[in-house]
Structures are given as structure tokens and as C-alpha cells.
Tab-separated table of C-alpha atoms in Angstrom:
chain	number	residue	atom	x	y	z
A	1	MET	CA	-0.796	-18.307	-22.510
A	2	THR	CA	2.806	-15.543	-23.445
A	3	LEU	CA	0.718	-14.320	-26.543
A	4	LEU	CA	-2.764	-14.393	-24.664
A	5	ALA	CA	-0.919	-12.185	-21.923
A	6	LEU	CA	0.125	-9.520	-24.261
A	7	ALA	CA	-3.013	-9.667	-25.863
A	8	ALA	CA	-5.207	-9.169	-22.905
A	9	ALA	CA	-3.094	-6.572	-21.639
A	10	LYS	CA	-3.404	-4.112	-24.695
A	11	ALA	CA	-7.182	-4.830	-24.768
A	12	ILE	CA	-7.957	-4.045	-20.776
A	13	THR	CA	-5.664	-0.842	-21.151
A	14	ALA	CA	-7.428	0.411	-24.335
A	15	SER	CA	-10.698	-0.661	-23.133
A	16	GLY	CA	-11.962	0.211	-19.263
A	17	ALA	CA	-15.272	-1.355	-20.222
A	18	PHE	CA	-13.456	-4.755	-20.523
A	19	MET	CA	-11.696	-4.427	-17.495
A	20	LEU	CA	-14.075	-5.736	-14.937
A	21	PRO	CA	-15.134	-8.406	-16.740
A	22	LEU	CA	-11.855	-9.468	-17.156
A	23	ALA	CA	-10.883	-8.783	-13.612
A	24	LYS	CA	-14.142	-10.822	-12.502
A	25	ALA	CA	-12.923	-13.785	-14.534
A	26	ALA	CA	-9.134	-14.005	-13.586
A	27	ASP	CA	-10.666	-13.837	-9.994
A	28	ARG	CA	-12.196	-16.903	-10.247
A	29	MET	CA	-9.534	-18.386	-11.706
A	30	LEU	CA	-6.728	-17.100	-9.764
A	31	GLY	CA	-8.314	-17.511	-6.171
A	32	PRO	CA	-6.102	-16.438	-3.446
A	33	ARG	CA	-3.193	-14.199	-3.843
A	34	GLY	CA	-1.288	-11.154	-2.774
A	35	CYS	CA	-0.460	-7.685	-5.431
A	36	LEU	CA	2.101	-5.427	-4.268
A	37	LEU	CA	2.406	-1.843	-5.552
A	38	THR	CA	5.240	0.653	-5.086
A	39	PHE	CA	5.421	4.326	-6.156
A	40	HIS	CA	7.795	7.069	-5.416
A	41	ARG	CA	5.797	11.008	-5.712
A	42	ALA	CA	2.464	12.326	-5.453
A	43	ALA	CA	0.583	15.259	-6.758
A	44	THR	CA	-2.451	16.289	-7.464
A	45	ALA	CA	-4.254	15.753	-10.915
A	46	GLU	CA	-4.279	19.483	-11.556
A	47	GLN	CA	-0.250	19.687	-10.793
A	48	TRP	CA	0.132	16.327	-12.357
A	49	GLU	CA	-0.298	17.724	-16.347
A	50	ARG	CA	2.256	20.268	-15.977
A	51	LEU	CA	4.935	18.298	-13.958
A	52	PRO	CA	8.301	17.762	-16.161
A	53	ASN	CA	8.682	13.921	-14.419
A	54	ARG	CA	5.382	13.257	-14.338
A	55	ASP	CA	5.905	9.372	-14.940
A	56	PHE	CA	7.733	9.218	-11.246
A	57	TYR	CA	4.452	10.435	-9.654
A	58	VAL	CA	1.033	8.905	-8.673
A	59	ASP	CA	-2.037	11.165	-9.262
A	60	ALA	CA	-3.185	11.419	-5.603
A	61	ASP	CA	-6.770	11.887	-6.745
A	62	PHE	CA	-6.683	8.760	-8.893
A	63	LEU	CA	-5.087	6.593	-5.569
A	64	ASP	CA	-7.695	8.422	-3.230
A	65	ARG	CA	-10.058	6.470	-5.956
A	66	PHE	CA	-8.246	3.105	-6.267
A	67	LEU	CA	-8.130	2.777	-2.495
A	68	GLY	CA	-12.000	3.138	-2.688
A	69	TYR	CA	-12.025	0.520	-5.213
A	70	VAL	CA	-9.811	-2.084	-3.641
A	71	GLY	CA	-12.008	-2.549	-0.836
A	72	GLU	CA	-15.009	-2.562	-3.117
A	73	GLN	CA	-13.430	-5.559	-4.517
A	74	GLY	CA	-12.656	-7.176	-1.215
A	75	TRP	CA	-9.337	-6.678	-1.386
A	76	ASP	CA	-7.298	-6.587	1.933
A	77	VAL	CA	-5.063	-3.807	2.272
A	78	VAL	CA	-1.794	-5.071	4.392
A	79	THR	CA	1.516	-4.195	5.214
A	80	ILE	CA	4.822	-6.589	4.369
A	81	SER	CA	4.620	-7.921	7.808
A	82	GLU	CA	0.983	-9.174	7.113
A	83	ALA	CA	1.674	-10.185	3.410
A	84	LEU	CA	4.114	-12.498	4.567
A	85	ARG	CA	2.619	-13.840	7.124
A	86	ARG	CA	-0.191	-14.762	4.516
A	87	THR	CA	2.213	-16.698	2.236
A	88	ALA	CA	3.508	-18.809	4.697
A	89	SER	CA	0.334	-19.975	6.261
A	90	GLN	CA	-0.916	-22.923	5.477
A	91	GLU	CA	-5.204	-20.887	5.648
A	92	PRO	CA	-6.746	-19.200	3.007
A	93	CYS	CA	-5.117	-15.907	2.812
A	94	GLY	CA	-7.789	-14.190	0.342
A	95	ARG	CA	-6.909	-11.366	-1.592
A	96	TYR	CA	-4.808	-8.648	-0.330
A	97	VAL	CA	-2.218	-5.746	-1.644
A	98	ASN	CA	0.048	-3.342	-0.227
A	99	PHE	CA	0.987	-0.169	-0.732
A	100	SER	CA	4.902	1.224	-0.614
A	101	ILE	CA	6.353	4.161	-1.099
A	102	ASP	CA	9.681	3.876	-2.112
A	103	ASP	CA	12.985	7.208	-0.921
A	104	CYS	CA	10.152	8.944	0.796
A	105	TYR	CA	9.963	12.832	0.066
A	106	ARG	CA	7.908	15.416	1.890
A	107	ASP	CA	4.900	14.908	-0.293
A	108	THR	CA	5.273	11.162	1.756
A	109	TYR	CA	4.268	13.204	4.952
A	110	GLU	CA	2.077	16.067	3.591
A	111	LEU	CA	-0.047	14.244	0.996
A	112	LEU	CA	0.354	10.648	0.378
A	113	VAL	CA	-0.256	9.409	4.193
A	114	PRO	CA	-2.731	11.243	4.110
A	115	VAL	CA	-4.912	9.650	1.932
A	116	PHE	CA	-4.112	6.155	3.307
A	117	ARG	CA	-5.305	7.624	6.649
A	118	ARG	CA	-8.641	8.628	4.873
A	119	HIS	CA	-9.299	5.285	3.866
A	120	ASN	CA	-7.895	3.910	7.601
A	121	VAL	CA	-5.501	1.207	5.871
A	122	PRO	CA	-1.994	1.198	6.196
A	123	VAL	CA	1.156	2.004	4.081
A	124	THR	CA	4.932	1.012	3.873
A	125	LEU	CA	7.336	3.524	3.499
A	126	PHE	CA	10.853	2.543	2.563
A	127	VAL	CA	13.250	4.914	3.546
A	128	THR	CA	16.507	6.423	2.072
A	129	THR	CA	18.069	7.658	5.034
A	130	GLY	CA	20.320	10.210	3.002
A	131	ILE	CA	16.985	12.136	2.454
A	132	PRO	CA	16.438	13.090	5.951
A	133	ASP	CA	20.415	13.209	6.813
A	134	ASN	CA	20.956	15.394	3.828
A	135	THR	CA	23.474	13.753	2.778
A	136	LEU	CA	21.903	12.734	-1.017
A	137	ALA	CA	21.685	14.926	-3.535
A	138	LEU	CA	17.753	15.186	-4.711
A	139	TRP	CA	19.299	16.039	-8.256
A	140	ALA	CA	16.155	15.597	-10.122
A	141	ALA	CA	13.765	16.905	-7.508
A	142	GLY	CA	15.465	20.226	-8.005
A	143	LEU	CA	16.040	19.858	-11.707
A	144	GLU	CA	12.581	19.596	-11.828
A	145	ASP	CA	11.459	22.390	-9.277
A	146	ALA	CA	13.374	24.698	-11.744
A	147	LEU	CA	11.489	23.659	-14.838
A	148	LEU	CA	8.495	23.814	-13.295
A	149	ARG	CA	8.395	27.035	-11.750
A	150	ARG	CA	10.947	29.102	-14.022
A	151	ASP	CA	10.537	30.930	-17.496
A	152	HIS	CA	14.236	29.730	-18.184
A	153	VAL	CA	16.867	28.554	-16.729
A	154	VAL	CA	20.535	28.309	-17.853
A	155	ILE	CA	22.484	24.696	-18.297
A	156	ASP	CA	25.988	24.410	-19.534
A	157	GLY	CA	26.264	28.151	-19.864
A	158	GLU	CA	23.356	27.840	-22.347
A	159	ARG	CA	20.027	30.091	-21.612
A	160	ILE	CA	17.265	28.458	-22.499
A	161	ALA	CA	13.241	29.655	-22.703
A	162	LEU	CA	11.006	27.605	-20.872
A	163	SER	CA	7.421	27.449	-22.438
A	164	SER	CA	4.614	24.104	-22.752
A	165	PRO	CA	4.537	21.820	-20.118
A	166	GLU	CA	5.933	19.162	-23.341
A	167	GLN	CA	9.184	21.322	-23.773
A	168	ARG	CA	9.892	21.243	-20.402
A	169	ARG	CA	8.752	17.250	-20.165
A	170	ALA	CA	11.608	16.647	-22.934
A	171	LEU	CA	14.211	19.180	-21.539
A	172	PHE	CA	13.932	17.319	-18.401
A	173	ALA	CA	14.283	13.813	-19.875
A	174	GLN	CA	17.484	15.154	-22.179
A	175	VAL	CA	19.441	16.890	-18.767
A	176	ALA	CA	18.340	13.769	-16.329
A	177	SER	CA	19.391	11.791	-18.924
A	178	ARG	CA	22.951	13.551	-19.400
A	179	TRP	CA	23.509	13.911	-15.905
A	180	ASP	CA	22.665	10.761	-14.399
A	181	GLY	CA	25.376	8.449	-12.885
A	182	PRO	CA	27.915	8.865	-10.306
A	183	GLN	CA	28.518	12.745	-11.829
A	184	ALA	CA	25.076	13.877	-10.904
A	185	ALA	CA	26.055	15.575	-8.040
A	186	ALA	CA	28.284	17.452	-9.442
A	187	CYS	CA	26.800	18.076	-12.225
A	188	TYR	CA	23.703	19.619	-10.268
A	189	ALA	CA	25.658	21.571	-8.160
A	190	ALA	CA	26.909	23.556	-10.857
A	191	PHE	CA	23.241	24.136	-12.179
A	192	CYS	CA	22.315	25.654	-8.833
A	193	ALA	CA	25.180	27.910	-8.829
A	194	ALA	CA	24.400	28.759	-12.511
A	195	ASN	CA	21.136	29.574	-11.743
A	196	ALA	CA	20.989	31.325	-8.516
A	197	ILE	CA	19.488	28.489	-6.386
A	198	ASP	CA	19.650	27.924	-2.852
A	199	ILE	CA	20.438	23.861	-3.090
A	200	GLU	CA	20.004	23.348	0.756
A	201	ALA	CA	16.461	25.415	0.736
A	202	MET	CA	15.842	22.949	-2.141
A	203	HIS	CA	16.953	20.238	-0.747
A	204	TRP	CA	14.277	21.125	2.331
A	205	ARG	CA	11.562	22.012	-0.061
A	206	HIS	CA	11.152	18.254	-1.444
A	207	ALA	CA	12.842	15.779	1.436
A	208	ILE	CA	11.281	14.339	4.158
A	209	SER	CA	12.957	15.387	7.493
A	210	TRP	CA	13.984	13.064	10.793
A	211	ASP	CA	10.824	14.961	12.413
A	212	MET	CA	8.102	13.804	10.393
A	213	LEU	CA	9.290	10.323	9.870
A	214	ASP	CA	9.358	10.383	14.155
A	215	GLU	CA	5.966	11.423	13.692
A	216	LEU	CA	5.106	8.795	11.143
A	217	ALA	CA	6.522	6.197	13.058
A	218	ARG	CA	4.071	6.088	15.868
A	219	ASP	CA	1.144	6.521	13.437
A	220	SER	CA	-0.448	2.334	13.778
A	221	LEU	CA	-0.843	2.757	9.728
A	222	VAL	CA	2.467	3.269	9.093
A	223	GLU	CA	5.002	0.305	8.696
A	224	ILE	CA	8.562	1.705	8.016
A	225	GLY	CA	11.512	-0.165	6.088
A	226	ALA	CA	14.696	0.764	4.446
A	227	HIS	CA	15.847	1.663	1.160
A	228	THR	CA	19.210	2.455	1.758
A	229	VAL	CA	21.483	5.055	2.758
A	230	SER	CA	22.294	6.640	-0.781
A	231	HIS	CA	19.927	5.438	-3.145
A	232	ALA	CA	23.078	2.591	-4.148
A	233	ARG	CA	22.718	0.410	-7.179
A	234	ILE	CA	23.496	-2.695	-4.904
A	235	SER	CA	24.848	-4.971	-7.362
A	236	SER	CA	27.103	-2.241	-8.869
A	237	LEU	CA	28.607	-2.246	-5.139
A	238	SER	CA	31.309	-4.767	-3.676
A	239	PRO	CA	30.247	-7.154	-1.182
A	240	GLU	CA	31.185	-4.905	1.777
A	241	ALA	CA	29.666	-2.219	0.309
A	242	ALA	CA	26.835	-3.081	-0.103
A	243	LEU	CA	26.551	-4.938	3.057
A	244	ARG	CA	27.221	-1.265	4.572
A	245	GLU	CA	24.330	0.319	2.590
A	246	LEU	CA	22.033	-1.996	4.072
A	247	ALA	CA	23.155	-2.076	7.587
A	248	GLU	CA	23.524	1.185	8.198
A	249	ALA	CA	20.145	2.090	6.746
A	250	ARG	CA	18.615	-0.504	8.758
A	251	LEU	CA	20.561	0.683	11.843
A	252	CYS	CA	20.086	4.467	11.358
A	253	LEU	CA	16.512	4.183	11.353
A	254	ASN	CA	16.139	2.028	14.121
A	255	ALA	CA	18.296	4.449	16.377
A	256	ARG	CA	16.568	7.749	14.754
A	257	LEU	CA	13.106	6.588	14.794
A	258	GLY	CA	13.372	4.152	17.951
A	259	ILE	CA	11.698	1.262	15.829
A	260	ASP	CA	12.627	-2.448	14.872
A	261	VAL	CA	12.780	-2.001	11.094
A	262	ARG	CA	12.742	-5.664	9.469
A	263	HIS	CA	11.848	-4.820	5.864
A	264	PHE	CA	14.191	-3.678	2.931
A	265	ALA	CA	13.260	-2.561	-0.635
A	266	PHE	CA	15.877	-2.583	-3.070
A	267	PRO	CA	16.868	0.715	-5.365
A	268	TYR	CA	16.839	-0.650	-8.900
A	269	GLY	CA	15.163	-3.846	-8.024
A	270	ARG	CA	14.987	-5.538	-11.615
A	271	ALA	CA	16.553	-8.811	-12.345
A	272	GLY	CA	19.701	-7.121	-13.320
A	273	ASP	CA	19.817	-5.139	-10.289
A	274	CYS	CA	19.737	-7.407	-7.241
A	275	GLY	CA	20.149	-11.046	-7.563
A	276	PRO	CA	20.918	-13.898	-5.210
A	277	ARG	CA	24.420	-12.417	-3.760
A	278	ASP	CA	21.690	-9.218	-2.963
A	279	PHE	CA	19.179	-11.668	-1.259
A	280	ALA	CA	22.115	-13.104	1.048
A	281	LEU	CA	23.420	-9.769	1.940
A	282	ALA	CA	19.612	-8.387	3.075
A	283	ARG	CA	19.307	-10.921	5.416
A	284	GLN	CA	23.022	-10.609	6.782
A	285	ALA	CA	21.891	-7.259	7.430
A	286	GLY	CA	19.024	-8.458	10.069
A	287	PHE	CA	16.064	-8.164	7.642
A	288	ALA	CA	13.560	-10.010	7.411
A	289	SER	CA	12.472	-9.624	4.281
A	290	ALA	CA	13.685	-7.511	0.649
A	291	ALA	CA	10.919	-6.307	-1.890
A	292	THR	CA	12.027	-6.136	-5.836
A	293	THR	CA	10.832	-4.403	-8.781
A	294	ARG	CA	10.175	-7.302	-10.382
A	295	LYS	CA	6.540	-7.365	-11.463
A	296	GLY	CA	4.496	-10.241	-10.766
A	297	LEU	CA	2.006	-11.668	-8.181
A	298	LEU	CA	2.224	-12.811	-4.188
A	299	GLN	CA	1.561	-16.792	-4.096
A	300	SER	CA	1.930	-19.172	-1.125
A	301	GLY	CA	5.578	-19.557	-0.257
A	302	GLN	CA	7.125	-17.029	-1.788
A	303	ASP	CA	11.050	-16.293	-0.705
A	304	ALA	CA	10.870	-13.770	1.324
A	305	PHE	CA	13.888	-12.058	-0.108
A	306	SER	CA	13.094	-11.701	-3.203
A	307	ILE	CA	9.212	-10.145	-3.438
A	308	PRO	CA	7.399	-8.688	-6.366
A	309	ARG	CA	6.521	-5.506	-6.466
A	310	ASN	CA	4.752	-3.431	-9.267
A	311	THR	CA	5.352	-0.149	-9.752
A	312	MET	CA	2.795	2.617	-10.758
A	313	ASN	CA	3.571	5.690	-12.068
A	314	GLY	CA	2.218	8.999	-13.765
A	315	ALA	CA	0.868	6.270	-16.936
A	316	HIS	CA	-1.308	4.661	-13.893
A	317	ARG	CA	-4.122	6.845	-13.766
A	318	SER	CA	-7.067	4.115	-14.779
A	319	LEU	CA	-8.631	1.481	-12.904
A	320	ALA	CA	-8.107	-0.663	-15.813
A	321	ALA	CA	-4.389	-0.173	-15.949
A	322	MET	CA	-4.255	-0.979	-12.534
A	323	GLU	CA	-6.164	-4.404	-12.656
A	324	LEU	CA	-3.235	-5.296	-15.217
A	325	HIS	CA	-1.067	-5.756	-12.400
A	326	LEU	CA	-4.212	-7.349	-9.911
A	327	THR	CA	-4.799	-9.800	-12.172
A	328	GLY	CA	-0.937	-10.752	-13.006
A	329	LEU	CA	-1.222	-9.525	-16.591
A	330	SER	CA	1.220	-6.856	-15.753
A	331	GLY	CA	4.111	-9.581	-14.681
A	332	ALA	CA	3.228	-12.091	-17.370
A	333	ALA	CA	3.767	-9.703	-20.535
A	334	ALA	CA	6.724	-8.352	-18.619
A	335	LYS	CA	8.668	-11.424	-18.415
A	336	VAL	CA	7.337	-12.323	-22.340
A	337	MET	CA	9.421	-8.796	-23.157
A	338	GLY	CA	12.118	-9.422	-21.013
A	339	ARG	CA	11.922	-6.689	-19.110
A	340	VAL	CA	12.247	-8.385	-15.093
């Protein structure tokens, strides 16, 4: 079965013509199920081609097409609350999909939610409260912005000319790898100083604001959940610090938006990033569920505090690639390769 899953995954990605017959066969075998999909940022197709960190984005035009596709194929688009209700129900639950946006940047408000409104379907926003609070350095966004818009940058005292999109992507990957970790904010601040970047203005070019979130919280199609205060890797924290990240994010969203946040998503949600201790802390913080980024399908009786979600990124710009998630083949392949 595992070898079959890998072979099918490769075939379905390589051939769009192979995708629809396989999907229909899988539907007959798999029956009722849920598929939760998550991503971070979005850009238009024209922008996506030039982005230095494009795998962090989805193509908004493709997302629009995919929302039409799931509707045509008879999938219900639901909230996390409804997905959990269906997993707990003894009645037939059909096929359903949830879309969630992690972190939440300005493009969530300006570009993404309008796509879901056009299709009149819900979307879940897992908000990192340090973004609208301006306490979290958006270093990756700022670095990418500089690499995208400028003809040169200064990094560690070296003036680097910027040329092709490929060169900018390679430089982003190199610098982001070097900065990533506790030192990222300090490295980014030094970069902004060396390149005369207004770090405050750069933050709000990319960050979602509390005013935007307040408007979204009144939208019947928008479900808001929490994604920690500082986008921390929960498993790396002490129980006390981890609980603060979870509970304070929920309390902040409740107070600022006047809502009752019920759902949580782990930053870094793979098996090594969150486990039984962290699931228990999410329950203790007052949440009704916690979502991971472990690939897989939602089945009847799913534990509400270790929900699987399948990540969409810049490589997912075809219906064939998305059918890997809808059929569960991507989850099976991930388990074979130990990427859970």
C-alpha cells in the first residue's frame, strides 16, 4: 500500500489527465471524509513568478479556480467548528473541506478573504497576535520585500546587486537560513539600518491590523482562531511559557474583537513540533480544538486536539497536486517518507 501510494502520488503530479479518473475512483473507495487545507500568504499569478519566497504563497488566481472546482465536485466548504461537528456525528457527513490561513498578513484582508466571499464559502483565520500588535518582527516579509523591490541590498557590509528572480530567490533562501532562530529580529534590524529601511513602515506594509481583523470578525463567512502570540515552536517551550503563548493569544483575540475564540493551530505543526503535552495545554488554555500540519484526512472520531491539515504552497498550482490532498495520497506518501 505504501509503495502504491508513492507511485500514485508521482503519477498524479506528473499527469493532470490521470488525476480526474483516479480522484473519482478514490471517491468511491474512500467515501465521506474531510480534508483541511492551510496556507499563509497569497499573490496574483503575475506577482508569484517574481517572489523571492514564493513557496510561502498560494497563487490567488489558482485558489479562485480551486474553490470553483471543489464546489463542482460536490465538496462542502466548512468551518473548523462544522468539520468537528461532522467528525463527531453518527450521521453521514459527506465530503467537506476547510481552508485556513495561518499567521494572517495584510493580504489576508485585501486579497484572500475577498476570494472566499466571491464563492460565498467560509474561511478560518488563525491569527498570530504579535502581528497586529507589532510585537513580532516580520523579518522574512521585510527581507523578501527588499529583495523584490530593490536593485541591490547591503548584507553584512557587502553590497549585493540583484538581478534575476532566480538569483533573488537563492539569496533569500541563503539569508533566511542564516537568520532563522532567536537572532532573526536582531539580524533584520541591522539589515534595515544598513539599507535605510523604515522598519515600522515595512511592518505595516505586510501586517494585518486590529481594525482589519475587527471588520473580518463581523463577517459571517470568517471564523477566527488563534496561532500563538509570537509564532513560537510550542514543543520547545517550558509548560508555563507554552501555556502563556496559547492562553494569551486567545484572551487577546477575545478582548480585542469581542468574540469567543474556540480553535487553535500550532505554528510548526509537524510531529516533532507538537505532541501530547502540547495538545493537553491547548485544552487547558480553553480551546475546543488544536490543528497541526500533519498531512492526512479527517475521519469520523478524529481527536479534536491533533487535527491533520495539508499545507498548500507555491508548488500547488494544479488540480492534480491538490487531488493528492483530497484523496489522502499526500498524507500516505508523507508517512512513508517520515515527513509527519
